[in-house]
Coordinates of C-alpha atoms in Angstrom, one line a residue:
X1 CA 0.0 0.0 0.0
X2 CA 1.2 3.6 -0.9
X3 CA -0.4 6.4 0.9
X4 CA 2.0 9.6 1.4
X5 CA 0.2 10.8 4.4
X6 CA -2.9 9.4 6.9
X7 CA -3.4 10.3 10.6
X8 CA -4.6 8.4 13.4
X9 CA -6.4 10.2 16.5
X10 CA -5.1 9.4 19.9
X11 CA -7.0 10.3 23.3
X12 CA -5.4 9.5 26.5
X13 CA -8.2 8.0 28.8
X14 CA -8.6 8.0 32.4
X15 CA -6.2 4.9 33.0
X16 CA -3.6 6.8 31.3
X17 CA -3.5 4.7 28.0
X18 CA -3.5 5.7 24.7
X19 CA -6.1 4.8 22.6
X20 CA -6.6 5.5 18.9
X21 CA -10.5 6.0 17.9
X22 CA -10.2 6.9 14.2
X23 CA -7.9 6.6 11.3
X24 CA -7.9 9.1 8.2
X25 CA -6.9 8.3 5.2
X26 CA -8.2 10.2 2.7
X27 CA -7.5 13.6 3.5
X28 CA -6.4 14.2 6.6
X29 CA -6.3 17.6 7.0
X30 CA -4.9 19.4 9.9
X31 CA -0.9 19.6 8.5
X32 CA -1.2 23.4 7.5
X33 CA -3.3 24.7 9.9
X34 CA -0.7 23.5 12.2
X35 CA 1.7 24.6 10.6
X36 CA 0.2 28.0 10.4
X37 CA -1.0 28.0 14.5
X38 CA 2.7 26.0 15.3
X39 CA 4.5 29.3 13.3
X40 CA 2.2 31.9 15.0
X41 CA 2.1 30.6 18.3
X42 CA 6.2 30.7 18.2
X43 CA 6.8 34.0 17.0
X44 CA 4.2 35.4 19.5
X45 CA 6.0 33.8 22.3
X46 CA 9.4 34.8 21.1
X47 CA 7.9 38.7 20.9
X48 CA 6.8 38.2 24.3
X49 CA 10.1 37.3 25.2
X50 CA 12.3 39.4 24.2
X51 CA 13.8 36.9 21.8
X52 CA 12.4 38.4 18.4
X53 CA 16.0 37.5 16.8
X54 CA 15.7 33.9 17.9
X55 CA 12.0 33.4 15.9
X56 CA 12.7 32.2 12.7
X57 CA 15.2 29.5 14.2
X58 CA 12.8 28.1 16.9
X59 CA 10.4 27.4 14.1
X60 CA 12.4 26.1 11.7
X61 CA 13.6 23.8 15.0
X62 CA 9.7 23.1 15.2
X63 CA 7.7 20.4 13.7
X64 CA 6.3 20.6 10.7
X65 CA 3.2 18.6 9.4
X66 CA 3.8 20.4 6.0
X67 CA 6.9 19.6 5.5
X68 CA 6.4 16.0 6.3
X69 CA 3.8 16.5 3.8
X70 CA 5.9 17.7 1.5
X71 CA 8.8 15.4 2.1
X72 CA 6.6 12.1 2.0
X73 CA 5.3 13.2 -1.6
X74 CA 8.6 14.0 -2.9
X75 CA 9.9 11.0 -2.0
X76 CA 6.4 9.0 -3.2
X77 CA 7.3 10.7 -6.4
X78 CA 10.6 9.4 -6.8
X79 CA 9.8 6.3 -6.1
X80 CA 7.2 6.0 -8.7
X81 CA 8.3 8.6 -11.5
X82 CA 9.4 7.0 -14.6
X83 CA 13.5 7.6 -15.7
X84 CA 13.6 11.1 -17.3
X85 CA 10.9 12.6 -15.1
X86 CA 12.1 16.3 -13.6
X87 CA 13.3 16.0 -10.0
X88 CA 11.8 19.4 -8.6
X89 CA 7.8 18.3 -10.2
X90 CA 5.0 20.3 -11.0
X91 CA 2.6 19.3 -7.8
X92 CA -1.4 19.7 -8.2
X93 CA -3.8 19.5 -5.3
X94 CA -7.0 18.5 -6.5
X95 CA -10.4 19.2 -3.9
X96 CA -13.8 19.7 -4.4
X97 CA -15.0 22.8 -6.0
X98 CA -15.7 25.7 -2.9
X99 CA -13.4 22.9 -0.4
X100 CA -13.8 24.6 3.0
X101 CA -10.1 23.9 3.9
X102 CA -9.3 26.6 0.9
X103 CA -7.0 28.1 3.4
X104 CA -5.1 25.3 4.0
X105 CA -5.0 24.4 0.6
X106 CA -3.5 27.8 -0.1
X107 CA -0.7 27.6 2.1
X108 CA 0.5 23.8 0.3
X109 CA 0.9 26.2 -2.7
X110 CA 3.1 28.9 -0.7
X111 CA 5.1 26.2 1.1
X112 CA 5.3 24.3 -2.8
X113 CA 6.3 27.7 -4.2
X114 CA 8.6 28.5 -1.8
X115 CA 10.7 25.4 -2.5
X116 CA 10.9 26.0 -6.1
X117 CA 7.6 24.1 -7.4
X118 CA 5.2 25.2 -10.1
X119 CA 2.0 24.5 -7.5
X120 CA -1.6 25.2 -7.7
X121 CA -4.7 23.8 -6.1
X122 CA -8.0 23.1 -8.6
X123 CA -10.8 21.6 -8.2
X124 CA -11.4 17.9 -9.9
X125 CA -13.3 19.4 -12.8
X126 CA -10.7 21.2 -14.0
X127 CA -8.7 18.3 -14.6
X128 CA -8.5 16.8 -17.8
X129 CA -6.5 13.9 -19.5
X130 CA -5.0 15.0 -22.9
X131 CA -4.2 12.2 -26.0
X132 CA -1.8 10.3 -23.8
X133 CA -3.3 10.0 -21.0
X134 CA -0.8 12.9 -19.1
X135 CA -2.7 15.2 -16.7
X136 CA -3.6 18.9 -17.0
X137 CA -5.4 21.6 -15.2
X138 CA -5.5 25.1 -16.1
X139 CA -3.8 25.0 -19.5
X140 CA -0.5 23.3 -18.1
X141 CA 0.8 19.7 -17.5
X142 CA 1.9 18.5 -14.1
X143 CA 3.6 15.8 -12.3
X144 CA 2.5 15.3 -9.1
X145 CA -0.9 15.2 -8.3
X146 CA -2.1 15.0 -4.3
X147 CA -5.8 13.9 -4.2
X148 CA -7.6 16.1 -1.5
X149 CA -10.7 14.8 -2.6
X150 CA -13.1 11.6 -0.8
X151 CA -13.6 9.0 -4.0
X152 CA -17.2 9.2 -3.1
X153 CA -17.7 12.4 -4.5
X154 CA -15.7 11.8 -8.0
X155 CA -17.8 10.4 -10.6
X156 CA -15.7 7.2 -12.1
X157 CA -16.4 8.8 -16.0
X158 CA -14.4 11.8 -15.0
X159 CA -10.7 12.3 -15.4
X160 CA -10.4 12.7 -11.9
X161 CA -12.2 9.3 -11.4
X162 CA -10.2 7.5 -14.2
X163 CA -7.1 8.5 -12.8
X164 CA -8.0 7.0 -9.3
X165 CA -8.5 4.1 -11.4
X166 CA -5.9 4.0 -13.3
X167 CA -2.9 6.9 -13.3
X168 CA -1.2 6.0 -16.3
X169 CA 1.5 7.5 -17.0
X170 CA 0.6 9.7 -14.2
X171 CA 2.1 9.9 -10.4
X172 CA -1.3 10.5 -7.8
X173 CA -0.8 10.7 -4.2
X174 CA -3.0 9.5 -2.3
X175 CA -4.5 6.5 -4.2
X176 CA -7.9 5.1 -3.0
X177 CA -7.4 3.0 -0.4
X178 CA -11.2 1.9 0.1
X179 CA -10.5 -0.2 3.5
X180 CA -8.6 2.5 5.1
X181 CA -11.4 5.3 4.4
X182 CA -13.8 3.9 6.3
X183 CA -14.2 3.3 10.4
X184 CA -16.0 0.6 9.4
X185 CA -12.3 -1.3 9.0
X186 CA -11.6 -0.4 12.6
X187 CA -14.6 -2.5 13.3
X188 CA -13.3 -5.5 11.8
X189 CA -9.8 -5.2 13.1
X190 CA -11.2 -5.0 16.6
X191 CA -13.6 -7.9 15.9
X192 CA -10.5 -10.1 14.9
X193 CA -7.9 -8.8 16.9
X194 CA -9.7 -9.7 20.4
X195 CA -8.2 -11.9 22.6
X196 CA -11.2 -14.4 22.2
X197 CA -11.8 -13.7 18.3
X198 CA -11.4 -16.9 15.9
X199 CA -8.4 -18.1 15.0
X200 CA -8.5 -18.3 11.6
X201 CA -10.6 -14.8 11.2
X202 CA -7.9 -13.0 13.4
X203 CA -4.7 -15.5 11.2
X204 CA -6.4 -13.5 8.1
X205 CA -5.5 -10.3 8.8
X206 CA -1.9 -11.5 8.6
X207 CA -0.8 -10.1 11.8
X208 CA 1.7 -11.3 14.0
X209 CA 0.4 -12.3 18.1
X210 CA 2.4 -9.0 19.0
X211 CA 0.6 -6.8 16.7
X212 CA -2.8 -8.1 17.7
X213 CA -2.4 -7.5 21.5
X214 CA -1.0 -4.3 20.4
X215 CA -4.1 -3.6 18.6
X216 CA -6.6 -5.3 20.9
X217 CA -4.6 -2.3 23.5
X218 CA -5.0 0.9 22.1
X219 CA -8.1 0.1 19.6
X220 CA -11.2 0.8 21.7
X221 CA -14.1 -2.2 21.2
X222 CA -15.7 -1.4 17.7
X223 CA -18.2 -3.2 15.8
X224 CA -20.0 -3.1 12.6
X225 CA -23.5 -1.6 13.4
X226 CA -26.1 -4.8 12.2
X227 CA -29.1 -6.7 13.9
X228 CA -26.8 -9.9 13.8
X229 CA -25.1 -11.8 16.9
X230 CA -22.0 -10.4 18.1
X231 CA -19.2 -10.6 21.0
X232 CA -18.6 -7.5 23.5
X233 CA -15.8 -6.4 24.8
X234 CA -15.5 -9.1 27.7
X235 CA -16.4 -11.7 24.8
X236 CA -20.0 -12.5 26.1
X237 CA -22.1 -12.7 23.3
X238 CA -25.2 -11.7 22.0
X239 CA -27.7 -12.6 19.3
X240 CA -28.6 -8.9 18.2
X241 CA -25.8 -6.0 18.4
X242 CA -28.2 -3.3 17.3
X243 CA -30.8 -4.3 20.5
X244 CA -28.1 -4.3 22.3
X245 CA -26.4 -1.0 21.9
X246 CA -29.9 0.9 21.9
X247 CA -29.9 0.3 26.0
X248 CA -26.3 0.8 26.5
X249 CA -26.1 4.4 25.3
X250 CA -23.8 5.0 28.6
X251 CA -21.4 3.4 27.3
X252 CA -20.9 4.0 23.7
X253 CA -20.4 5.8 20.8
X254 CA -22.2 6.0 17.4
X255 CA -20.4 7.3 13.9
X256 CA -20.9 6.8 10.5
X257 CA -18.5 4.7 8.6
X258 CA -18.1 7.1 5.8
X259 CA -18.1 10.9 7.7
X260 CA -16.0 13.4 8.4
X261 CA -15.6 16.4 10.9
X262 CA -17.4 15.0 13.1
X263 CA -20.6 15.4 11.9
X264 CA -21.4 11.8 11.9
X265 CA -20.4 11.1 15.4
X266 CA -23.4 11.2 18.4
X267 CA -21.9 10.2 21.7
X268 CA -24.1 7.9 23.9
X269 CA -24.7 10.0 26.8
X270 CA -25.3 13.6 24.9
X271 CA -27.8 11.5 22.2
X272 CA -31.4 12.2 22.8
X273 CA -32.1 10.2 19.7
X274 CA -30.2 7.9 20.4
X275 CA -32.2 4.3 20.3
X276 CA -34.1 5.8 17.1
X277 CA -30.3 7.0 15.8
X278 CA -28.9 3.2 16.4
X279 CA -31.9 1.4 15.1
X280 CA -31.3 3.7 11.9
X281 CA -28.3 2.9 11.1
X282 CA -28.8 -0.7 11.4
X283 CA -31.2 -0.8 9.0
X284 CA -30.0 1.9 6.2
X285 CA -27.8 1.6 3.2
X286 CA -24.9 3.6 4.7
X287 CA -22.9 1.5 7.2
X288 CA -22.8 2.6 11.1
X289 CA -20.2 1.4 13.6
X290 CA -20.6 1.3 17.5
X291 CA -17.5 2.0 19.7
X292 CA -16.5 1.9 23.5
X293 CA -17.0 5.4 24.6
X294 CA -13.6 5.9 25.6
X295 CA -13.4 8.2 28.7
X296 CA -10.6 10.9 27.9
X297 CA -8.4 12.7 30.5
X298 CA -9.3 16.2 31.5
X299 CA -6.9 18.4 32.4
X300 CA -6.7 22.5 33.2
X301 CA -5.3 24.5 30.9
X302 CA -4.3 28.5 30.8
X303 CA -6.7 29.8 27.7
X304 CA -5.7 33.0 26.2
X305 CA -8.8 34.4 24.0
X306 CA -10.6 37.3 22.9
X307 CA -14.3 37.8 24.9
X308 CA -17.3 39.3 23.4
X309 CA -15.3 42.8 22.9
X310 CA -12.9 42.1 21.3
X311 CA -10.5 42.4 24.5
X312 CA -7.9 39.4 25.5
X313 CA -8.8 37.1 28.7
X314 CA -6.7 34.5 30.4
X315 CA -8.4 32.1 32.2
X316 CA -8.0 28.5 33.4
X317 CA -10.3 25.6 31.6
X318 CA -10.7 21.9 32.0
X319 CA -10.2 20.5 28.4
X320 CA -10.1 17.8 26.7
X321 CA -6.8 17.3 24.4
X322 CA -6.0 14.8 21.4
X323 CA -3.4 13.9 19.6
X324 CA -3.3 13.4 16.0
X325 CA -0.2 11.5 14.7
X326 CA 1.2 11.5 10.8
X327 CA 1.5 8.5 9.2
X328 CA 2.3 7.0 5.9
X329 CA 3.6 4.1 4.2
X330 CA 5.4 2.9 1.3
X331 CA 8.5 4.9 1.0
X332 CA 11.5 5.1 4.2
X333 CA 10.5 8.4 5.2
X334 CA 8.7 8.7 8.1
X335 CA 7.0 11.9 9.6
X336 CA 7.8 13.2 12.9
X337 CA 4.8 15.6 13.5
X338 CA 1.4 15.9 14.9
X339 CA -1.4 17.8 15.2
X340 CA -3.4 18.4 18.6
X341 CA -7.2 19.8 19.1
X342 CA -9.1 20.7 22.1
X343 CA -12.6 21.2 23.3
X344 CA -14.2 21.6 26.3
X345 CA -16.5 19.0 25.3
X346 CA -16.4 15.1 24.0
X347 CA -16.1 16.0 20.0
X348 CA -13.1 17.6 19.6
X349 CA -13.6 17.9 15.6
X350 CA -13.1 21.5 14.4
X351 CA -16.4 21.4 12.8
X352 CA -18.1 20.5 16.4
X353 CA -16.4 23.2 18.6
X354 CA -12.7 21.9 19.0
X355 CA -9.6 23.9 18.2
X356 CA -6.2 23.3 17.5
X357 CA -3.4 23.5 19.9
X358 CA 0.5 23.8 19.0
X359 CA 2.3 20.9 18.9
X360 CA 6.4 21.7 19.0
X361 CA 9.7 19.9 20.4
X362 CA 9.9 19.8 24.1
X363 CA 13.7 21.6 23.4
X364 CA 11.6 24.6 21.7
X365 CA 9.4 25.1 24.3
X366 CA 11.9 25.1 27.1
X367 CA 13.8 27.8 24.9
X368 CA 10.4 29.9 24.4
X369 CA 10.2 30.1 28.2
X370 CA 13.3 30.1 29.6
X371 CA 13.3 33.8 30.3
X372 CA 9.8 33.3 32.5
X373 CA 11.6 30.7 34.6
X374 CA 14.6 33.1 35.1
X375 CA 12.4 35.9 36.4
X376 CA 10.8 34.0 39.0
X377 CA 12.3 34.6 42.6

């Protein structure tokens, strides 16, 4: 499998053990608006500081999803490119037409630019394919395309569509990677990865015994939403799943297999719905998953905002904080960065009220606040 970059969304619960509840694929966004809050949230501290001078350095210290980004496509691209192909290539993000990450998208151009790339973002129907089957957008050929689009929403007769297909003579990052895209995965890896699942369903996944108790450890209990028998998380079983998880709303969580921003994630507890929500989804054509309702780790945090005026306020919040590592596969470079978001309440999407936090090197922070720790008596 090839994917140049995918995340996977840690909480902390209240046992202290990390526990990932999603992983995205497709297009996980979050590396430039870290970038952007990790580059900010620096040079304000710096100012603060009195080290202005020492700003540019501390950030180029920081982490960098971008440029993990970045780095993981290049070397993608060389890995794939045919002989002859330019070594600095043209790179084209291709979203959806009005893609509310714009922003983001924007600042992959400047960061492409700025390294010495012809780089533009367009949306999948300006693509087209010419006689041999080479890419274009905009008039001009490219290289190097980065999908930043779900499959589901490219029609298969389109250029885009034939290229997820088949690229040709073509380099696309990310590929479709259909059992990766959907939480609906996670379900069966939990399913065969428990410590009582059947032998030859769990032998299939071609794990080794290490990997599946690391798995059955930091995967929350997750199942496929159906009417069917199943196995909980102790391994007692029973004869309909769907029954069962309409009277344990307590205890679980309910998300769509396909959705994203969390806008297809009702949390047990904070569901009125909920047993109409769960006997939905085990009936409908779009598959549903249950999963543990893992308990995450508050903790206080100093919040510097702006109130209703406009004015700044410091104040002390209990928050919940994840982490969101970068991933990827295929090639020897590995990322090094993350991405963090936190919310006073249980969703911690951006879309449901999160926000992002700066994620930087424990080095860099000690230097950002070195001069605080020298004023104190």
């Amino acid at each position: 499998q090839k994917l140049c970059i995918a995340r996977a969304d840690f909480f902390v619960d209240e046992q202290q053990r990390p526990r990932v509840l999603e992983l995205n694929s497709t297009i996980p966004a979050l590396p430039g608006y870290s970038d952007m809050l990790i580059d900010s949230w620096i040079r304000a501290c710096a100012r603060a500081q009195g080290l202005d001078e020492r700003a540019d350095e501390l950030v180029a210290k920081s982490f960098s999803p971008t440029r993990d980004l970045y780095d993981s496509l290049l070397a993608h691209y060389r890995a794939a490119a045919p002989a002859g192909a330019p070594a600095r290539p043209a790179l084209l993000v291709v979203a959806r037409r009005d893609d509310p990450e714009a922003t983001e998208l924007l600042h992959y151009e400047h960061y492409f630019r700025a390294r010495g790339h012809r780089a533009a973002s367009v949306s999948a129907d300006e693509l087209t394919l010419d006689a041999d089957g080479r890419m274009r957008a905009r008039g001009e050929p490219w290289d190097l395309l980065y999908r930043h689009i779900f499959a589901r929403r490219v029609s298969a007769e389109e250029p885009m569509g034939r290229l997820l297909v088949d690229p040709g003579p073509n380099v696309v990052q990310n590929p479709v990677s259909s059992p990766l895209e959907v939480k609906g995965m996670l379900a069966l890896l939990s399913q065969a990865t428990a410590p009582f699942a059947d032998g030859d369903h769990a032998r299939a996944w071609g794990l080794s015994s290490s990997e599946r108790t690391s798995v059955a450890t930091i995967l929350p209990w997750t199942r496929l939403v159906t009417r069917g028998a199943n196995t909980l998380a102790g391994g007692t079983r029973v004869d309909n799943l769907a029954a069962w998880a309409q009277h344990n709303r307590h205890a679980l969580v309910l998300k769509r297999s396909w959705d994203y921003g969390g806008r297809g994630v009702f949390v047990g507890p904070d569901t009125d719905n909920w047993s109409a929500r769960v006997a939905d989804a085990a009936q409908g054509e779009s598959a549903w998953v249950v999963q543990e309702r893992v308990t995450a780790t508050r903790a206080r945090h100093l919040v510097c905002r702006h109130d209703a005026d406009g004015r700044l306020e410091l104040g002390w919040h209990e928050l919940i904080v994840d982490l969101g590592v970068f991933l990827n596969a295929g090639v020897p470079f590995q990322p090094l960065s993350a991405s963090s978001r936190v919310s006073a309440s249980s969703v911690v999407n951006i879309a449901g009220g999160g926000g992002l936090a700066p994620v930087v090197p424990l080095d860099v922070f000690e230097e950002l606040f070195a001069p605080v720790r020298a004023r104190r008596p």
